PDB file of C-alpha atoms in Angstrom:
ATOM      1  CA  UNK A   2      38.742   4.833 -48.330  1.00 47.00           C
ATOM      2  CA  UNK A   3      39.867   4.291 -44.898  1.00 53.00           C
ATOM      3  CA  UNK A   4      39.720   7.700 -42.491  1.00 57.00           C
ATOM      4  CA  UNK A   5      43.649   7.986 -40.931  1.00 58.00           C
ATOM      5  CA  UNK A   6      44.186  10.203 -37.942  1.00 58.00           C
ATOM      6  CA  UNK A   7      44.046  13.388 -38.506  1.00 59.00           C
ATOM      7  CA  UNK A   8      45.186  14.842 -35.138  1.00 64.00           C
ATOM      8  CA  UNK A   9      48.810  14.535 -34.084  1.00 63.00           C
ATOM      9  CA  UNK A  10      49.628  13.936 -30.508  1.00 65.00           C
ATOM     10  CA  UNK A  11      52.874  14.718 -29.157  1.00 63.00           C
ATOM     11  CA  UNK A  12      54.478  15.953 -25.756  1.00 62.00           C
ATOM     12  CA  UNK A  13      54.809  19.957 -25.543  1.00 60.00           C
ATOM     13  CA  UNK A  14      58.127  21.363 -27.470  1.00 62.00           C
ATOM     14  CA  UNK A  15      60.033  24.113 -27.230  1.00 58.00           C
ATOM     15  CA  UNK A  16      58.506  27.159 -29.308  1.00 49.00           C
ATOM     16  CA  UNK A  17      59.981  27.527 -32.521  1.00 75.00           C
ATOM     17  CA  UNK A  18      57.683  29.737 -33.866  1.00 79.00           C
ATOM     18  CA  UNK A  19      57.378  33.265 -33.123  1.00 84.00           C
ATOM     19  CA  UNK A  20      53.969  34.681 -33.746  1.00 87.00           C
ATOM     20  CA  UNK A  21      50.439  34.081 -34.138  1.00 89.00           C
ATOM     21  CA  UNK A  22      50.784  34.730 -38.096  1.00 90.00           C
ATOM     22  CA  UNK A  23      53.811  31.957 -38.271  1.00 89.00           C
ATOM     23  CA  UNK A  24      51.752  29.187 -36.200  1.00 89.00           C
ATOM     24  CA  UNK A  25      48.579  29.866 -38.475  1.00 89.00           C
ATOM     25  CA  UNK A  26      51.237  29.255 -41.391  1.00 90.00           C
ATOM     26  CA  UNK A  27      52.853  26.185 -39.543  1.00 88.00           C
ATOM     27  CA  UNK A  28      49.565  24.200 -39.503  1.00 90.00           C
ATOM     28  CA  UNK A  29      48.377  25.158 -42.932  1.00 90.00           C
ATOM     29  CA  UNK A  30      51.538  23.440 -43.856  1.00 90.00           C
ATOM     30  CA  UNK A  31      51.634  20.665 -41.687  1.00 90.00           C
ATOM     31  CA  UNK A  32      47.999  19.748 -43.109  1.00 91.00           C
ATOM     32  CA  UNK A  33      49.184  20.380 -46.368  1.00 92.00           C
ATOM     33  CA  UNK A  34      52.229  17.831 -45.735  1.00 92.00           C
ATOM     34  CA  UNK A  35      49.395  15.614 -43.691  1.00 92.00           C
ATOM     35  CA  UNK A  36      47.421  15.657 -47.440  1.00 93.00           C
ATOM     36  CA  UNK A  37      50.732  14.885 -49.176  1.00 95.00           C
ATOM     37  CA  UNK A  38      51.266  12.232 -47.250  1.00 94.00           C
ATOM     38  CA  UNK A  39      47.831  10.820 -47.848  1.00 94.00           C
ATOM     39  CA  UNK A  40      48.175  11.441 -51.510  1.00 95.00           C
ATOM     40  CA  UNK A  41      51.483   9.272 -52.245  1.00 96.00           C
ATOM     41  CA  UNK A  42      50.380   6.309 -49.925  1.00 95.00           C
ATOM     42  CA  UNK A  43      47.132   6.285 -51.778  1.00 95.00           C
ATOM     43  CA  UNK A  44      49.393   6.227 -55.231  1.00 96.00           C
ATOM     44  CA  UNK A  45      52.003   3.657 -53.717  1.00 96.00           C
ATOM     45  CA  UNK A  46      49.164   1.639 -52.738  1.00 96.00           C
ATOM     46  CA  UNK A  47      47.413   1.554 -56.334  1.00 96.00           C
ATOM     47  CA  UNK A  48      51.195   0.957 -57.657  1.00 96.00           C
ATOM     48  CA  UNK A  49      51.070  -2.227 -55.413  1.00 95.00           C
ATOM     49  CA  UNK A  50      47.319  -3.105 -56.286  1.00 96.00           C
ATOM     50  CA  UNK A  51      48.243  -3.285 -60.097  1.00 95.00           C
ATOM     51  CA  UNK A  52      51.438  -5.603 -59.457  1.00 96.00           C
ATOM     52  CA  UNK A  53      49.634  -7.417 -56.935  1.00 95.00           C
ATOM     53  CA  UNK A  54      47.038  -7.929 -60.154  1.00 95.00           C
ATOM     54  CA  UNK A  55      49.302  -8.719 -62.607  1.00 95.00           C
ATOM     55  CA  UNK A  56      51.519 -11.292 -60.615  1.00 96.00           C
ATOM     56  CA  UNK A  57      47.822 -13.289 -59.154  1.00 95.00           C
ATOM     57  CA  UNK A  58      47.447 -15.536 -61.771  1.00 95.00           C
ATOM     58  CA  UNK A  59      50.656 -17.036 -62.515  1.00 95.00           C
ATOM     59  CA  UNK A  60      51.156 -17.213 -58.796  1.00 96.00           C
ATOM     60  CA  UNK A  61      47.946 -19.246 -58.352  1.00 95.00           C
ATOM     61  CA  UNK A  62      48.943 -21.309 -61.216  1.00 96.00           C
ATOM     62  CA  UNK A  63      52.349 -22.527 -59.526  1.00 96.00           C
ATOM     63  CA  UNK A  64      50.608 -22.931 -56.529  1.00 95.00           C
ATOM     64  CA  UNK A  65      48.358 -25.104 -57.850  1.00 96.00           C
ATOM     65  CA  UNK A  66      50.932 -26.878 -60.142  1.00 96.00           C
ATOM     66  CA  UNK A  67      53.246 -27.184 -56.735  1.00 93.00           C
ATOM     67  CA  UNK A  68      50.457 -28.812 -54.531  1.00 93.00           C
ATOM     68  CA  UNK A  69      49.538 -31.466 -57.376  1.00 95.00           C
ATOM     69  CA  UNK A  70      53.323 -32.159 -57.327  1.00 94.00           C
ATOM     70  CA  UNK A  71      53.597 -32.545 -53.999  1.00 94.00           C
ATOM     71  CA  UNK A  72      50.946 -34.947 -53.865  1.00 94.00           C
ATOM     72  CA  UNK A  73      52.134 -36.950 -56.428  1.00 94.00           C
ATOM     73  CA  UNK A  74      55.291 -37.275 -54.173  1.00 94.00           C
ATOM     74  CA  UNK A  75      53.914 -37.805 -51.147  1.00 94.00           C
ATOM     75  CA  UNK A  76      51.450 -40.573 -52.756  1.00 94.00           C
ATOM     76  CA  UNK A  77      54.493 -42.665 -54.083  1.00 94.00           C
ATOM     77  CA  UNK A  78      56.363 -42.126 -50.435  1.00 94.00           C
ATOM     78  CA  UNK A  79      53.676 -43.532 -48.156  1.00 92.00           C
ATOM     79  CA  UNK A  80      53.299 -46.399 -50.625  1.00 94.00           C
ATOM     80  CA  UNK A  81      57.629 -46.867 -50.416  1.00 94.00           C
ATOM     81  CA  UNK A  82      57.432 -45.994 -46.957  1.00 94.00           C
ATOM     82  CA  UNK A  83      59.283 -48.859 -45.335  1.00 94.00           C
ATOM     83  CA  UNK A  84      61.991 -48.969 -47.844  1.00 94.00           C
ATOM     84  CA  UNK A  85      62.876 -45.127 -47.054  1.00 93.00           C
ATOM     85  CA  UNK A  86      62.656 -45.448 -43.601  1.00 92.00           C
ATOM     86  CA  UNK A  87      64.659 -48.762 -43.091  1.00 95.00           C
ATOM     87  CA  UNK A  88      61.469 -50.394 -41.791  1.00 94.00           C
ATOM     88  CA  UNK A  89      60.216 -47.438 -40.125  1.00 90.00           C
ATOM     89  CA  UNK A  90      64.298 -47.227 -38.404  1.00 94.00           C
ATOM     90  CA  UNK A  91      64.499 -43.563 -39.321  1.00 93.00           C
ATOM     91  CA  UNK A  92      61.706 -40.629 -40.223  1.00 91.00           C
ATOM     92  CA  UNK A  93      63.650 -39.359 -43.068  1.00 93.00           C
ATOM     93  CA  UNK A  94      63.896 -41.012 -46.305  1.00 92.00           C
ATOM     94  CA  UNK A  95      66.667 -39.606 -48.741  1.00 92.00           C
ATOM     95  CA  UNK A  96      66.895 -38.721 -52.613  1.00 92.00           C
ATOM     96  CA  UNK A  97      69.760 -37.173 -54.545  1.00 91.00           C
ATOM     97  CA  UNK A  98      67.666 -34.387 -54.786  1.00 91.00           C
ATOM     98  CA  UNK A  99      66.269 -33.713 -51.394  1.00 93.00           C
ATOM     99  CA  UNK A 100      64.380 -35.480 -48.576  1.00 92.00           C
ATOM    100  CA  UNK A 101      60.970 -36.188 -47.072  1.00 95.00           C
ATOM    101  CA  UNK A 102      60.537 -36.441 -43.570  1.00 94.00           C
ATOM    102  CA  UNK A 103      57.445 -37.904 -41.685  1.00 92.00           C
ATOM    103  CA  UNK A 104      56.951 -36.112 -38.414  1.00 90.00           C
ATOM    104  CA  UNK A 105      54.816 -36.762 -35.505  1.00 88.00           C
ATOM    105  CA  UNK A 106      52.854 -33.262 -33.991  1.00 86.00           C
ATOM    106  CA  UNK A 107      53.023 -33.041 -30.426  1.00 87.00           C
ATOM    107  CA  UNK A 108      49.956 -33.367 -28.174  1.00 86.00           C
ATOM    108  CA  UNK A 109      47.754 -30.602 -28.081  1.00 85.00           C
ATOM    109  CA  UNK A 110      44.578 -29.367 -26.139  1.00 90.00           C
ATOM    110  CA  UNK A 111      41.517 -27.983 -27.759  1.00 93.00           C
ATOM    111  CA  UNK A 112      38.924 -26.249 -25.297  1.00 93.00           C
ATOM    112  CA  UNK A 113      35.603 -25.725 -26.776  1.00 94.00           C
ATOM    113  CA  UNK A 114      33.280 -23.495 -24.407  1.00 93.00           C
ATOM    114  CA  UNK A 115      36.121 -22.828 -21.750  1.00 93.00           C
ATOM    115  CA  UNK A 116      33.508 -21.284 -18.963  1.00 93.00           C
ATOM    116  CA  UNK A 117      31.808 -24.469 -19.343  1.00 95.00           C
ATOM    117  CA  UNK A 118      34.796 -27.046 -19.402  1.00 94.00           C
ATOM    118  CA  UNK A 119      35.963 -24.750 -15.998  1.00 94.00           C
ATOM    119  CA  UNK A 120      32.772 -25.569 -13.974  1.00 94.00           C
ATOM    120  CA  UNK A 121      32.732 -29.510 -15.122  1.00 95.00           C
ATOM    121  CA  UNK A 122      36.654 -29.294 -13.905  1.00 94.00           C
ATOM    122  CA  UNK A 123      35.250 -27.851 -10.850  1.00 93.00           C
ATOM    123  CA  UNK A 124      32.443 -30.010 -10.225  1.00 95.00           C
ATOM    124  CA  UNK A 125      34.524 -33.241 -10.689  1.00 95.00           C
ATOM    125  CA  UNK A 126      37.478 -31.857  -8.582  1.00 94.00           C
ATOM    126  CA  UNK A 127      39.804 -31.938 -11.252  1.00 93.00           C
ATOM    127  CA  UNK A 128      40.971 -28.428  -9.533  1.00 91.00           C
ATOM    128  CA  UNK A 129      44.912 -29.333 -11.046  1.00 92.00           C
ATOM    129  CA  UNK A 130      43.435 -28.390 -14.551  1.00 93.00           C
ATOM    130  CA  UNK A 131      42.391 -24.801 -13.598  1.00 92.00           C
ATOM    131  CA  UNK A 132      45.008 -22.146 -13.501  1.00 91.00           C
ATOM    132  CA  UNK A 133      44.369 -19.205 -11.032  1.00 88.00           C
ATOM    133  CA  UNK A 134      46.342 -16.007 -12.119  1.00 88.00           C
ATOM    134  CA  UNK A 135      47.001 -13.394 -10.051  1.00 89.00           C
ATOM    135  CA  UNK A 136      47.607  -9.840 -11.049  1.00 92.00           C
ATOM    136  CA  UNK A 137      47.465  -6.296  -9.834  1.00 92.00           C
ATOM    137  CA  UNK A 138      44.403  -4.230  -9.994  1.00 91.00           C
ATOM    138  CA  UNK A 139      45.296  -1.002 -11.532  1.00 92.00           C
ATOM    139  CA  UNK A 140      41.567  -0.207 -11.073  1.00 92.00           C
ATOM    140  CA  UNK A 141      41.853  -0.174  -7.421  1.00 92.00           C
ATOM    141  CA  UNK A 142      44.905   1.735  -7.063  1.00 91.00           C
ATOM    142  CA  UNK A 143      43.947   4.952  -9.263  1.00 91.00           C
ATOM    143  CA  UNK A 144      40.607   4.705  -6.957  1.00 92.00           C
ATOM    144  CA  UNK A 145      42.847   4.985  -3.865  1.00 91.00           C
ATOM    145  CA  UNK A 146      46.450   6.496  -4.875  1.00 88.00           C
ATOM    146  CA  UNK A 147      47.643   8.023  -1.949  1.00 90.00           C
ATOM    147  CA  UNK A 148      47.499   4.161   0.175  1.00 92.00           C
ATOM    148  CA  UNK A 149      48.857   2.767  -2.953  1.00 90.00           C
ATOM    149  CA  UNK A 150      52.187   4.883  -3.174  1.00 88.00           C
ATOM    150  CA  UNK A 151      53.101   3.730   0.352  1.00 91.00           C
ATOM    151  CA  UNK A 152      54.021   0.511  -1.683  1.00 91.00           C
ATOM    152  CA  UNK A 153      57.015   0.104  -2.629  1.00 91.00           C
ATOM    153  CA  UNK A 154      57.082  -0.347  -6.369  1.00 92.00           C
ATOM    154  CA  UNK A 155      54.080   1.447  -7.028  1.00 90.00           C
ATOM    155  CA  UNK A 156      53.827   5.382  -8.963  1.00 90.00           C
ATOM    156  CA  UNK A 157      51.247   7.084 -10.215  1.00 88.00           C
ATOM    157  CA  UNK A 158      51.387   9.147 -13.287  1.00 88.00           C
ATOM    158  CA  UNK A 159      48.851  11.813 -13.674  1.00 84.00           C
ATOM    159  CA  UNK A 160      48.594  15.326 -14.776  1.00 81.00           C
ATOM    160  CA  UNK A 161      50.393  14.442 -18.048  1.00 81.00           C
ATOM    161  CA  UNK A 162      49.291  17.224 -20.766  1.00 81.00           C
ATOM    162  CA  UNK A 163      49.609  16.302 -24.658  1.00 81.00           C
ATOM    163  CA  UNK A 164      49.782  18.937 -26.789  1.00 73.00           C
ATOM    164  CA  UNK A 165      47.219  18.309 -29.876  1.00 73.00           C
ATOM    165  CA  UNK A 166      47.447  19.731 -33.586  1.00 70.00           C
ATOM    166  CA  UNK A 167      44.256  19.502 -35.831  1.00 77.00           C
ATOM    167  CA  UNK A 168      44.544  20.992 -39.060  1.00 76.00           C
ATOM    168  CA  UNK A 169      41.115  21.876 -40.644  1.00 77.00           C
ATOM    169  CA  UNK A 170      39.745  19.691 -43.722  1.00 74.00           C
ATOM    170  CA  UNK A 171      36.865  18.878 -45.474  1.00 68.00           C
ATOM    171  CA  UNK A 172      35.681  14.775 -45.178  1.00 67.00           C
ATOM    172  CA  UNK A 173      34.910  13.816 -48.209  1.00 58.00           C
ATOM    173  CA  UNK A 174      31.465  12.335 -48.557  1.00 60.00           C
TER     174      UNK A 174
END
């Protein structure tokens, strides 16, 4: 079984509690609620696992039984093709009962081993087939903060504290 987060992370609150007794009290609960919450997804998760089960086989079935079907219609189209289409006139060919269409896919590119295809664009001079993107290195400014907040558009958040609750359990193993 997957481990989920134990640890909760959240900005500092108000105090709602009042002594050292009541926040002892407050995260017994709140890993008792944590556990709770473990204990019905596991549950809804075995609920879905049985239906999931039960519904696999008829669903492959009419899969099956749809994809022979649809063959079957697409085999007697392509061989009727020019007298649903007008003589290729139109891409749709019509039925009481519905429609086939045949549709062309628009181009597409397909880059197998991109560093290399780069450097062969490069080499060739084919330089109008490279994109060069620019961004901001966020790197750079955190290493030097103070020149980067004389830009305009530029802050620097820092000295944000989280406030972290980790109620003790046993892993199982």
């Amino acid at each position: 079984m997957a481990k989920t987060a134990s640890r909760i992370k959240a900005p500092t609150q108000a105090v709602r509690v009042q002594s050292r007794e009541e926040v002892e009290i407050a995260i017994k609960q709140l890993g008792d609620k944590q556990r709770e919450l473990q204990r019905l997804t596991t549950a809804q998760n075995d609920e879905i696992a049985v239906i999931t089960e039960r519904y696999a086989e008829p669903l492959q079935a009419l899969k099956g039984e749809i994809g022979d079907q649809q063959q079957a219609i697409q085999a007697w189209c392509e061989s009727h093709r020019d007298e649903l289409t007008l003589n290729g006139k139109q891409k749709t060919g019509y039925f009481n009962t519905g429609e086939v269409q045949w549709r062309t896919n628009p181009p597409s590119v397909r880059i197998t081993k991109a560093d290399q295809v780069v450097e062969n664009l490069k080499t060739l001079g084919m330089l109008e087939f490279i994109r060069t993107k620019e961004e901001i290195n966020k790197d750079a400014i955190l290493l030097d903060p103070e020149k980067a907040k004389t830009v305009n558009g530029i802050s620097i958040k820092s000295g944000v504290e989280e406030f972290v609750i980790k109620p003790f359990e046993q892993d199982v193993k």
